[in-house]
Coordinates of C-alpha atoms in Angstrom, one line a residue:
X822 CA 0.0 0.0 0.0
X823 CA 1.3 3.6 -0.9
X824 CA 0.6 5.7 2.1
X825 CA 2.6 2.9 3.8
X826 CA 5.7 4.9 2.7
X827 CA 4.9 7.7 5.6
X828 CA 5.4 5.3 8.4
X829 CA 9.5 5.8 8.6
X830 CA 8.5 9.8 8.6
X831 CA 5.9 9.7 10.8
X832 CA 6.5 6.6 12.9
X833 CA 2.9 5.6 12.8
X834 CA 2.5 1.8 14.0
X835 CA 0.7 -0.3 11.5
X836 CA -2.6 -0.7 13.0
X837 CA -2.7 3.6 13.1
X838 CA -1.4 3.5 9.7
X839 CA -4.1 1.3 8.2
X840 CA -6.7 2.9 10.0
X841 CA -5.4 6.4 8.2
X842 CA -5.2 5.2 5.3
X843 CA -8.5 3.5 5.0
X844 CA -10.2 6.6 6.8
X845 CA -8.9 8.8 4.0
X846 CA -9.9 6.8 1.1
X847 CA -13.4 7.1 2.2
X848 CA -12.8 10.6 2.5
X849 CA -11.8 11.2 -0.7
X850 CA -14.6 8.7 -2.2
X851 CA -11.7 5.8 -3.5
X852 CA -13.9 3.5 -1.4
X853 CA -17.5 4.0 -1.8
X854 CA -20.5 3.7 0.1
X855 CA -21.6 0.1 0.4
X856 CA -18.0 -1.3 0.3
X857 CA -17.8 -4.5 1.6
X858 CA -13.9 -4.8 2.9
X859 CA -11.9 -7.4 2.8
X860 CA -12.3 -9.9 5.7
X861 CA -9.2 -9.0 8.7
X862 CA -7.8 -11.6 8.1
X863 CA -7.5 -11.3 3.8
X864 CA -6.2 -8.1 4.5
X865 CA -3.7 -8.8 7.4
X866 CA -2.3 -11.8 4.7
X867 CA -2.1 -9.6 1.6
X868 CA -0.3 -6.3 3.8
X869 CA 2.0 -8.9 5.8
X870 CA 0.7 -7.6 9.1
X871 CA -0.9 -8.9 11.9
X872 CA -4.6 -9.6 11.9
X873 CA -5.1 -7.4 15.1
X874 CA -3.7 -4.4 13.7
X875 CA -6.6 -4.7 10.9
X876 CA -9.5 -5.8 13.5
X877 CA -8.3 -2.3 15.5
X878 CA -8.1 -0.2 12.3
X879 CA -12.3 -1.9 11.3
X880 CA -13.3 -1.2 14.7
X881 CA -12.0 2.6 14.8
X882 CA -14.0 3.3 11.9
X883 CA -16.9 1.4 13.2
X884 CA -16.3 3.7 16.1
X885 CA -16.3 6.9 14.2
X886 CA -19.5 6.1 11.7
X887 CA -17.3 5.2 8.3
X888 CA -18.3 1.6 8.4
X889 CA -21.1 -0.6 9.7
X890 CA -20.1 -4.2 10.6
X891 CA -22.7 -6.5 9.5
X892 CA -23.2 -10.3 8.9
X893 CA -21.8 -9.8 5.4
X894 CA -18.9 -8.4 7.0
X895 CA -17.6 -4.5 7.2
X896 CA -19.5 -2.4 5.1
X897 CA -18.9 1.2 4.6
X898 CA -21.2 3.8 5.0
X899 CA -22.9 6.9 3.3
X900 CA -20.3 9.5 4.3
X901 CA -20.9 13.4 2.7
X902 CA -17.7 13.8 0.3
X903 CA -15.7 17.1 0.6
X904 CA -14.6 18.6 -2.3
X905 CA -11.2 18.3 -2.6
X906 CA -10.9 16.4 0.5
X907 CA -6.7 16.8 1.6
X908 CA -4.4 15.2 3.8
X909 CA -2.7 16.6 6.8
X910 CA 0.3 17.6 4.6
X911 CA -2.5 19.4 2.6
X912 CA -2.2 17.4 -0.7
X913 CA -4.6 14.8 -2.4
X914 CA -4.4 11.1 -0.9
X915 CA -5.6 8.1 -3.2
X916 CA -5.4 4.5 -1.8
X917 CA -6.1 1.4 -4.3
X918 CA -5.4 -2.2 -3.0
X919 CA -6.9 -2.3 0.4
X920 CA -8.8 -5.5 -0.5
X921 CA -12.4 -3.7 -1.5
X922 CA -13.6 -5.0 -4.4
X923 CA -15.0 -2.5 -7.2
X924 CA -17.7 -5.0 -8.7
X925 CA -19.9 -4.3 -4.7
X926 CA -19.8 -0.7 -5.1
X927 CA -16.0 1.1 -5.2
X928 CA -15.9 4.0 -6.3
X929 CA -13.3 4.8 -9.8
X930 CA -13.4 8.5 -10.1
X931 CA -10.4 10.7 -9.1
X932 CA -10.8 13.1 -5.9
X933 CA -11.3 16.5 -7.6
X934 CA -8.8 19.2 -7.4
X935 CA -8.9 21.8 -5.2
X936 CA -11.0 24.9 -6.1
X937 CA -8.9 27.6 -7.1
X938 CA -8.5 30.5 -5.2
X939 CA -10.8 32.9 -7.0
X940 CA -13.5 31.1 -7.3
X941 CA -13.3 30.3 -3.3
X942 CA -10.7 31.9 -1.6
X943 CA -10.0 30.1 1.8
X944 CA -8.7 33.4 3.4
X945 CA -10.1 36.7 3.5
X946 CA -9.4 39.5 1.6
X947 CA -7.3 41.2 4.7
X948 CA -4.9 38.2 4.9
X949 CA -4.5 37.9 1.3
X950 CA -3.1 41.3 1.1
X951 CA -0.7 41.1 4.2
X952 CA 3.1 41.0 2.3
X953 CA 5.0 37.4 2.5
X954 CA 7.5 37.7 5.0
X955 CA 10.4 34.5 4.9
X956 CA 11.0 33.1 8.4
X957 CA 13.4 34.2 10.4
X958 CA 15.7 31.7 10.4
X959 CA 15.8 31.1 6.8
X960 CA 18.4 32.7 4.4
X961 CA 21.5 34.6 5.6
X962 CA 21.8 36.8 8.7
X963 CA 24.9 39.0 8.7
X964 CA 23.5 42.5 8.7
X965 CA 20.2 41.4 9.5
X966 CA 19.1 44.9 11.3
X967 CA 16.7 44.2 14.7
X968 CA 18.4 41.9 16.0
X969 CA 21.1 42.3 19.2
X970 CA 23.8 41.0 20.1
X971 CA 22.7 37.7 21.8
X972 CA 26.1 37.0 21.9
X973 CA 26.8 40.1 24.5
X974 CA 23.7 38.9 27.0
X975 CA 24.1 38.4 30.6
X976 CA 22.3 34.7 30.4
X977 CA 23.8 33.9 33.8
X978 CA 22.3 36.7 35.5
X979 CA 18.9 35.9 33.3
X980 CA 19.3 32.3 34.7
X981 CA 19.6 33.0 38.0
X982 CA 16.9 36.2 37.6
X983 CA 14.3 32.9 36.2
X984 CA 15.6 30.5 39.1
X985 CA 15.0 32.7 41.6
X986 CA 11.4 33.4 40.1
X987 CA 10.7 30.1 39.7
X988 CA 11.0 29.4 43.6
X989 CA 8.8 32.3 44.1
X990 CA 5.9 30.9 42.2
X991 CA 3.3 29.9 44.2
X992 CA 0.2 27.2 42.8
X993 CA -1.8 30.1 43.1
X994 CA 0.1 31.7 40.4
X995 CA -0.6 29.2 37.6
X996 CA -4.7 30.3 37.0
X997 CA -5.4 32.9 34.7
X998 CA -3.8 36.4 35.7
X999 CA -4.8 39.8 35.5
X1000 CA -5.0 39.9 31.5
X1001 CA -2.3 43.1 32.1
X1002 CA 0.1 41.2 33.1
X1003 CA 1.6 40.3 36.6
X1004 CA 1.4 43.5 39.1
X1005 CA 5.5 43.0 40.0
X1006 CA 6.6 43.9 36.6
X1007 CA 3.9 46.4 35.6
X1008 CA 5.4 48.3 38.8
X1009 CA 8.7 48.2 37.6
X1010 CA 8.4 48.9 34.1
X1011 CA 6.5 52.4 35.1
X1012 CA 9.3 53.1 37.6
X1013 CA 11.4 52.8 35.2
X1014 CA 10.2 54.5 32.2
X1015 CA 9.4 57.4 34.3
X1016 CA 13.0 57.8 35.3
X1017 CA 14.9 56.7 31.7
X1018 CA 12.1 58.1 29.3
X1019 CA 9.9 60.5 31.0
X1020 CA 6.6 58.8 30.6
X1021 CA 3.7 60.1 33.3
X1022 CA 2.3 56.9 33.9
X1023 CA 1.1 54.6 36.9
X1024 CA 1.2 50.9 37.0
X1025 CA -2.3 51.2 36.1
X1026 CA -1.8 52.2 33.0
X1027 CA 0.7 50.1 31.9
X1028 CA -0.7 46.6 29.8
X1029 CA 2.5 43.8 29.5
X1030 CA 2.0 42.8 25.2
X1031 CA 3.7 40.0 23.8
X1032 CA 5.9 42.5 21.8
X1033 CA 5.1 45.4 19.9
X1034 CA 3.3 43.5 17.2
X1035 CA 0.9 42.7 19.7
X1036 CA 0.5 46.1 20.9
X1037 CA 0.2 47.6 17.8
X1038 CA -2.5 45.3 17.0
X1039 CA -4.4 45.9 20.0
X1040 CA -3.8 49.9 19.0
X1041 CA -6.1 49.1 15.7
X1042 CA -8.8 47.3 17.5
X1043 CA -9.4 49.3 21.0
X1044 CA -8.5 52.8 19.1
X1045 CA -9.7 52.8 16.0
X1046 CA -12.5 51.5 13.5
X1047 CA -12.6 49.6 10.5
X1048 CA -12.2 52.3 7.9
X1049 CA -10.7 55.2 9.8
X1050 CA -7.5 56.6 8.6
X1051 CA -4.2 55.9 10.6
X1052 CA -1.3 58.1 9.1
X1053 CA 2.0 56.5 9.1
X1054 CA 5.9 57.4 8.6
X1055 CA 6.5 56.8 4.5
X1056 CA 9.4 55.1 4.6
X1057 CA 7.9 53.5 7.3
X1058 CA 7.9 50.3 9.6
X1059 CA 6.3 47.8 7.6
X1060 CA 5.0 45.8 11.1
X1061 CA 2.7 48.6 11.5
X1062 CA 1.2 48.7 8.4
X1063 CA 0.4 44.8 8.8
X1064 CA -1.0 45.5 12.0
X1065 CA -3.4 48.4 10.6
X1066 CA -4.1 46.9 7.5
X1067 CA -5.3 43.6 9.1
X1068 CA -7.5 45.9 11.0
X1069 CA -9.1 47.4 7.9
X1070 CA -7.6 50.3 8.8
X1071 CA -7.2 53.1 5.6
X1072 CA -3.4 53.8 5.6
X1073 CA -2.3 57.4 4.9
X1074 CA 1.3 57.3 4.2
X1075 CA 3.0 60.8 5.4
X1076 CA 6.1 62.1 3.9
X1077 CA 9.5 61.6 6.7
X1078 CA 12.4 64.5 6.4
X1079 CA 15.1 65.2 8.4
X1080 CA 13.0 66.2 11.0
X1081 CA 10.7 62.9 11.1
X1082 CA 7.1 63.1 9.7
X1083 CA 6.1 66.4 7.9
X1084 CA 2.1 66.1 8.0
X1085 CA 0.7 69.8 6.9
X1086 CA -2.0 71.5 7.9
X1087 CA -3.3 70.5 4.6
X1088 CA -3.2 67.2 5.9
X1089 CA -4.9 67.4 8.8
X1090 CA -7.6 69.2 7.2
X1091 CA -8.2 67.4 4.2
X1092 CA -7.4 63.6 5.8
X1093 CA -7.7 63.9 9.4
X1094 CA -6.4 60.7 10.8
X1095 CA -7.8 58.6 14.2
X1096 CA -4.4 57.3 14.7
X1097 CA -0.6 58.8 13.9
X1098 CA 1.9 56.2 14.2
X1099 CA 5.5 57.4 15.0
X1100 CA 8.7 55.9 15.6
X1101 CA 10.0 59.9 16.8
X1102 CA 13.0 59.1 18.8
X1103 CA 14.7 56.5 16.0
X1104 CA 12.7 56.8 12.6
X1105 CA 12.5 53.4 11.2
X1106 CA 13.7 53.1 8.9
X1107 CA 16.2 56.2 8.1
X1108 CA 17.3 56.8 12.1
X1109 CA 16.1 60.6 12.2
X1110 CA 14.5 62.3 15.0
X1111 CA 11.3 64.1 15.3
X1112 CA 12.0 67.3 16.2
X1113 CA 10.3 69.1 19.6
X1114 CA 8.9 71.8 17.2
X1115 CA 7.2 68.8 15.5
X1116 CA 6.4 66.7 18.6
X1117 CA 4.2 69.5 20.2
X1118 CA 2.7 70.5 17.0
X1119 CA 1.7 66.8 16.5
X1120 CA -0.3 67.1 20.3
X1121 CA -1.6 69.9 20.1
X1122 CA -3.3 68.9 16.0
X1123 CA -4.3 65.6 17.2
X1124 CA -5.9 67.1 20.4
X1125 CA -7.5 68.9 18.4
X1126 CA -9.5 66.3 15.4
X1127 CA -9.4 64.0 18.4
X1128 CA -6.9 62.0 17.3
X1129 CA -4.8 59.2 18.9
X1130 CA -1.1 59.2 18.9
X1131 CA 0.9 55.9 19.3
X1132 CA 4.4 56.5 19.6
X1133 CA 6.5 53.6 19.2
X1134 CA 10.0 54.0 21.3
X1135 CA 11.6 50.8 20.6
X1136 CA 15.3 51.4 20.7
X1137 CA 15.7 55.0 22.0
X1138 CA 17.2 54.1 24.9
X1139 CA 20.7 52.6 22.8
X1140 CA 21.5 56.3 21.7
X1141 CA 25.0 56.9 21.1
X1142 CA 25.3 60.5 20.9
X1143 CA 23.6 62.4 23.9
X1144 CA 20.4 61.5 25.6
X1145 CA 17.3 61.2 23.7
X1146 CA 15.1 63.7 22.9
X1147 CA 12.1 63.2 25.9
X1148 CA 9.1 60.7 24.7
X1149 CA 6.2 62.8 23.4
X1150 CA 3.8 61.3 25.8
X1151 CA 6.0 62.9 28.9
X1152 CA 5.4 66.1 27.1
X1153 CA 2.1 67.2 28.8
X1154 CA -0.6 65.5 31.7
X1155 CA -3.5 64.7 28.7
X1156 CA -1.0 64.1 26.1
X1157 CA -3.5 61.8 23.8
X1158 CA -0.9 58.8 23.4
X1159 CA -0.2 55.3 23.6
X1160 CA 3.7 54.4 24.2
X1161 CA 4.4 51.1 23.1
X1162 CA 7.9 49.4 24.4
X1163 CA 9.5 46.1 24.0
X1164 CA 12.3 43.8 25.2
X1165 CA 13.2 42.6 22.2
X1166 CA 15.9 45.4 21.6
X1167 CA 17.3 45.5 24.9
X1168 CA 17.3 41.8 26.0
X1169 CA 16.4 39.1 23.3
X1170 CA 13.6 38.3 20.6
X1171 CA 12.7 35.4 22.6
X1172 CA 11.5 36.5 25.5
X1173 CA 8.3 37.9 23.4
X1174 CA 7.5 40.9 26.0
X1175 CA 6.5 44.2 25.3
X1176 CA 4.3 46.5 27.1
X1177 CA 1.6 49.3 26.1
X1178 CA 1.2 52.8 28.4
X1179 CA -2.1 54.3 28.0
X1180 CA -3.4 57.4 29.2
X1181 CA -4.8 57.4 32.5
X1182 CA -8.7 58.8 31.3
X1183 CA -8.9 55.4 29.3
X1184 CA -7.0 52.8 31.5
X1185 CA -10.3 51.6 32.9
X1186 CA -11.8 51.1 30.0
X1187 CA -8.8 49.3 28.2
X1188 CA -8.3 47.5 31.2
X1189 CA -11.9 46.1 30.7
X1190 CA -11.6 45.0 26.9
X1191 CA -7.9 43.7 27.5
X1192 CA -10.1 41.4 29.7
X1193 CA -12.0 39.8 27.0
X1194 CA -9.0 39.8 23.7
X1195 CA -5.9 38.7 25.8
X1196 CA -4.6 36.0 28.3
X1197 CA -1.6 36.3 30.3
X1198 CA 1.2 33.8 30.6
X1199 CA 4.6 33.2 31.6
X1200 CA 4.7 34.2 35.1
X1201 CA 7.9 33.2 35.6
X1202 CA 9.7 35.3 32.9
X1203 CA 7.6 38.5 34.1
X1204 CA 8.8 38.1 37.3
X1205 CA 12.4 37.4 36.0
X1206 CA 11.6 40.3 34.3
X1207 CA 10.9 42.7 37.1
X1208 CA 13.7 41.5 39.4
X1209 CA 16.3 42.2 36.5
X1210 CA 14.5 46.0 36.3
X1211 CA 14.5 46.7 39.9
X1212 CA 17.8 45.3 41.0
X1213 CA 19.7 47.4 38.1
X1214 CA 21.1 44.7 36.3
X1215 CA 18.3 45.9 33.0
X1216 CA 20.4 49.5 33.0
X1217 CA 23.6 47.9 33.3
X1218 CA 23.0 46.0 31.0
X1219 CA 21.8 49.1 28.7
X1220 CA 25.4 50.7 30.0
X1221 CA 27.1 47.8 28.0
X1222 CA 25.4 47.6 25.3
X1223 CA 25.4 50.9 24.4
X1224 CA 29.3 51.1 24.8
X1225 CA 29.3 47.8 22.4
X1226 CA 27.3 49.1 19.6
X1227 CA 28.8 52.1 19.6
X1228 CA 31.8 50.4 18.7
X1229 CA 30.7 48.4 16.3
X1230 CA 28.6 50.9 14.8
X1231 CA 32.0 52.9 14.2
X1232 CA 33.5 49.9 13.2
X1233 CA 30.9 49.4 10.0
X1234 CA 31.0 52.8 9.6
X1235 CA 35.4 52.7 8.8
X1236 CA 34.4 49.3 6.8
X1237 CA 32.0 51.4 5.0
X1238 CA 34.2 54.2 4.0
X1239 CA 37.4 51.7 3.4
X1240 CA 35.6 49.8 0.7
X1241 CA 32.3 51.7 -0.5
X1242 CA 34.0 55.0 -0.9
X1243 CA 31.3 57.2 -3.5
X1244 CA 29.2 53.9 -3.3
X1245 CA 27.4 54.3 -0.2
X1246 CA 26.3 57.4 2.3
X1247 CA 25.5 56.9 5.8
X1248 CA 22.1 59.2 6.3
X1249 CA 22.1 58.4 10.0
X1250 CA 23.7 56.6 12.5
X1251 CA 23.2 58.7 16.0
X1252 CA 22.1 55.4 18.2
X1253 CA 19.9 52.0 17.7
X1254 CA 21.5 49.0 16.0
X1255 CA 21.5 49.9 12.7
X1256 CA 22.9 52.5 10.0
X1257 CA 20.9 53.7 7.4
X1258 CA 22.5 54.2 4.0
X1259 CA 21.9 55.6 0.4
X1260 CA 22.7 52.9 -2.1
X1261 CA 25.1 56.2 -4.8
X1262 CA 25.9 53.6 -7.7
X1263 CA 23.1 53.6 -10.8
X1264 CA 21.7 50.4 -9.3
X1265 CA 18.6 49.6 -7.7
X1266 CA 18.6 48.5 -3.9
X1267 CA 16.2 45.2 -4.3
X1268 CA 18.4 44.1 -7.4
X1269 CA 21.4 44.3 -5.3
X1270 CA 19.4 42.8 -2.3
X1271 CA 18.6 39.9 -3.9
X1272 CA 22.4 39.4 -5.3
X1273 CA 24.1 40.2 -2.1
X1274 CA 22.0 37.0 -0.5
X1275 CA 24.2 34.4 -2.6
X1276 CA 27.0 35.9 -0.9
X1277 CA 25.5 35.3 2.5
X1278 CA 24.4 39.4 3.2
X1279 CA 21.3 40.4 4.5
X1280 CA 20.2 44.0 3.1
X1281 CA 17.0 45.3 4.0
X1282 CA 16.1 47.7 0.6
X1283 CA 14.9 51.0 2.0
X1284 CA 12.4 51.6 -1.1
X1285 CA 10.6 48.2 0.6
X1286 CA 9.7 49.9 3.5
X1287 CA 7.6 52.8 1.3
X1288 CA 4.2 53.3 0.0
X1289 CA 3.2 54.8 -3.8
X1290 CA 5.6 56.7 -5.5
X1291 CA 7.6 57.1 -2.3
X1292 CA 10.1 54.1 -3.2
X1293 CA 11.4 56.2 -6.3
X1294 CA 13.0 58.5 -3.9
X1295 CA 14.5 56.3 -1.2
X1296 CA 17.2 54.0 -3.1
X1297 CA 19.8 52.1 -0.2
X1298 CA 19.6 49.4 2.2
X1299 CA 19.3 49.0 6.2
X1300 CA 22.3 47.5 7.8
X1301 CA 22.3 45.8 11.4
X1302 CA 25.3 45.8 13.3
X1303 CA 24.5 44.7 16.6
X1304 CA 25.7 41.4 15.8
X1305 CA 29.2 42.3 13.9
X1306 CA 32.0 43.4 14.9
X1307 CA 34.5 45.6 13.3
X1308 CA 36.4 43.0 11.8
X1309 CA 33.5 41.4 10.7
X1310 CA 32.1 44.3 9.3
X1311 CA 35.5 44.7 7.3
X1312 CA 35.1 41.4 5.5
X1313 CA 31.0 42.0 4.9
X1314 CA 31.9 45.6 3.5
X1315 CA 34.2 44.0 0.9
X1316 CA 32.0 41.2 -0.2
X1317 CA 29.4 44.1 -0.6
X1318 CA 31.7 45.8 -2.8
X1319 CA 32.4 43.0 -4.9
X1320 CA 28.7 42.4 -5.4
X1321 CA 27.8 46.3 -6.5
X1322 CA 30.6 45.8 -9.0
X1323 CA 29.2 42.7 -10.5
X1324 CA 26.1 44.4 -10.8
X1325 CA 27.1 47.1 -12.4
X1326 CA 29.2 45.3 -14.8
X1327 CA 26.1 42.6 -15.0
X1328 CA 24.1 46.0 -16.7

């Protein structure tokens, strides 16, 4: 029998197997109704198994409604045929020699295709339209920008930190916790942005997110309608336009200048927007600043169209040169903002928190609907979390890190000007974990993208992160370097050069 070839893959045992395999031609109408199957112990001599594998496989089915046992023996029974019935691996199964026999009713005709996708689409139209995104493992990594240097992090002290809070945990802890997330960290985190960022928030207001993805999405849904317009940074993060376009959101891309997002009054009269989403202390992608001429314009507009501002700070605090500019929402007591932050930057990917500060008139009310959307989790790592905030080891952490990619921010930046002299131009490269550069050579960044990856480079194209005729102006690439060092960045900068030259002499 064919599907006999999945066992060593799946390490199914016979009798399992059989019963599949059987189950799934009846499924797909190979065996039809009024089947007689061959006697257990037929079958058990033609397959070379043992008749008690088949006599469990017949009684599952029994069991489960596909086949009636009667005097005559097992008969199968009227089951409802879907179209284009698959397997689990999602593709067509067809079983032939299980012992039926077509003259008493087995059925010849071949499972039908699949419908195709526009004549009944299996997702909708929102999911359909959010862009492909490879996984993050596949595919090279070196210059891969949003990662950090995992190689730099404390685990011991995150393994004693978890230990520790793993002794703490009591039975009572292992329900269903406040949806907000565990009272210990939201009191640290608001200590703490208070002090580093100068957010006015209580703990009250503060909602612990699996990451910023996760707040962003809960942005679309508690602050916003299907429909409404959310303006965002064009070139822009391309996370939150996934999270407001699965929303139904209406996306207004807003040009970005040296001085962040330049939205006119034009704008705002003509397409006033429920939500602004700004990245104002880093601008992802070209690492400029949103100046404080901008930031309190931007309040005092969206105060007045009653507008929501969500101000994403996710890697302001590893500025190199100087302190940050101060978060917009510390900027006044009814500053209409949400301030979305994340661990991923500052610790690791992996530990999936994040956290969402809301202002104070709504908390209730947020607090309320986070209720019914979200559950909490991972007690233990929140209260990892918290002890690593409030016994300093989180800003000490910061301390080094800063100092590291500092240096190897300078060290790609030499690399850069070593070997891509007149090729590239650094546009900014003040703090974060990434430089952002102007691709100079008559080439276009996703055709070099795509070349660099057979040499084992990972260039994010800046035009991909635009909207409309925005990506004809921004021509150059995104370049992490939390994880290289300088003489890493040496070699990568002269296998980057070799690639624009083949390029260009590839025209």
């Amino acid at each position: 029998m064919a599907a006999y070839a999945e066992r060593a893959v799946r390490k199914l045992t016979q009798q399992d197997l059989l019963y599949e395999s059987l189950r799934r031609a009846i499924l797909d109408g190979d065996i039809g109704c009024g089947t007689r199957l061959a006697s257990s112990r037929a079958l058990a001599e033609q397959l070379g198994i043992a008749r008690n594998s088949v006599l469990y496989a017949y009684e599952r089915l029994v069991e489960e409604g596909f086949v009636s046992a009667t005097r005559h023996g097992s008969v199968v029974n009227a089951v409802k045929l879907a179209t284009g019935a698959t397997g689990t691996n999602g593709t067509m199964h067809r079983i032939r020699t299980v012992g039926a026999d077509p003259a008493n009713g087995a059925s010849s005709r071949e499972p039908k295709p699949p419908p195709h996708e526009a004549e009944a689409p299996l997702l909708s139209r929102r999911a359909r339209a959010l862009p492909p995104r490879r996984p993050s493992h596949a595919g090279p990594t070196a210059l891969r920008p949003g990662t950090p240097a995992l190689d730099a992090f404390p685990l011991a002290q995150w393994r004693s930190a978890v230990e520790r809070a793993s002794r703490d945990v009591r039975a009572s802890d292992l329900g269903y916790g406040d949806s907000a997330g565990l009272p210990e960290l939201r009191q640290a985190i608001a200590q703490y942005v208070r002090v580093s960022r100068g957010v006015r928030c209580q703990p009250e207001q503060v909602f612990v997110t699996d990451g910023t993805q996760t707040s962003l999405d809960l942005c679309a849904r508690l602050f916003a309608d299907a429909g409404e317009r959310v303006w965002i940074e064009n070139p822009g993060y391309l996370g939150a336009r996934v999270a407001f376009a699965a929303a139904a959101l209406q996306l207004v891309p807003i040009a970005v200048d040296a001085a962040g997002m330049a939205a006119s009054a034009q704008d705002w009269q003509t397409q006033p927007p429920r939500l602004v989403y700004l990245t104002p202390s880093h601008q992802y992608p070209l690492g400029c600043v949103l100046s404080l001429e901008r930031r309190l314009a931007m309040l005092d507009a969206a105060r007045a169209c009653g507008a929501w501002i969500v101000e994403d700070d996710y890697d302001s605090e590893l500025r190199h040169d100087g302190p940050p500019l101060p978060s917009i929402q510390g900027l006044a007591d009814d500053a209409p903002v949400i301030y979305l932050g994340t661990f991923s930057k500052t610790l690791f990917p992996a530990l999936r928190l994040g956290f969402m500060i809301v202002p104070p008139g709504v908390a209730a009310q947020i607090a309320t609907a986070h209720r019914t959307l979200a559950r909490q989790g991972r007690v233990t790592e929140q209260l990892a979390l918290a002890d690593f905030i409030e016994s300093g080891r989180y800003a000490r952490h910061l301390r080094r890190m800063r100092k590291l990619y500092e240096e190897r921010r300078d060290g790609l930046v030499a690399a850069i000007g070593k070997h891509l002299q007149g090729i590239l131009t650094i546009s900014a490269d003040a703090g974060g974990m990434h430089l952002s550069v102007r691709l100079d050579a008559p080439l276009a960044d996703v055709d070099v993208s795509h070349a660099a990856r057979a040499h084992g480079l990972f260039l994010s194209p800046l035009s991909a992160f635009c909207m409309d005729a925005a990506a004809a102006h921004y021509n150059g690439f995104l370049l992490g370097y939390a994880e290289t060092s300088p003489a890493a960045a040496d070699t990568l900068m002269q296998t980057l050069a070799r690639v624009v030259h083949e390029c260009l002499r590839a025209q």
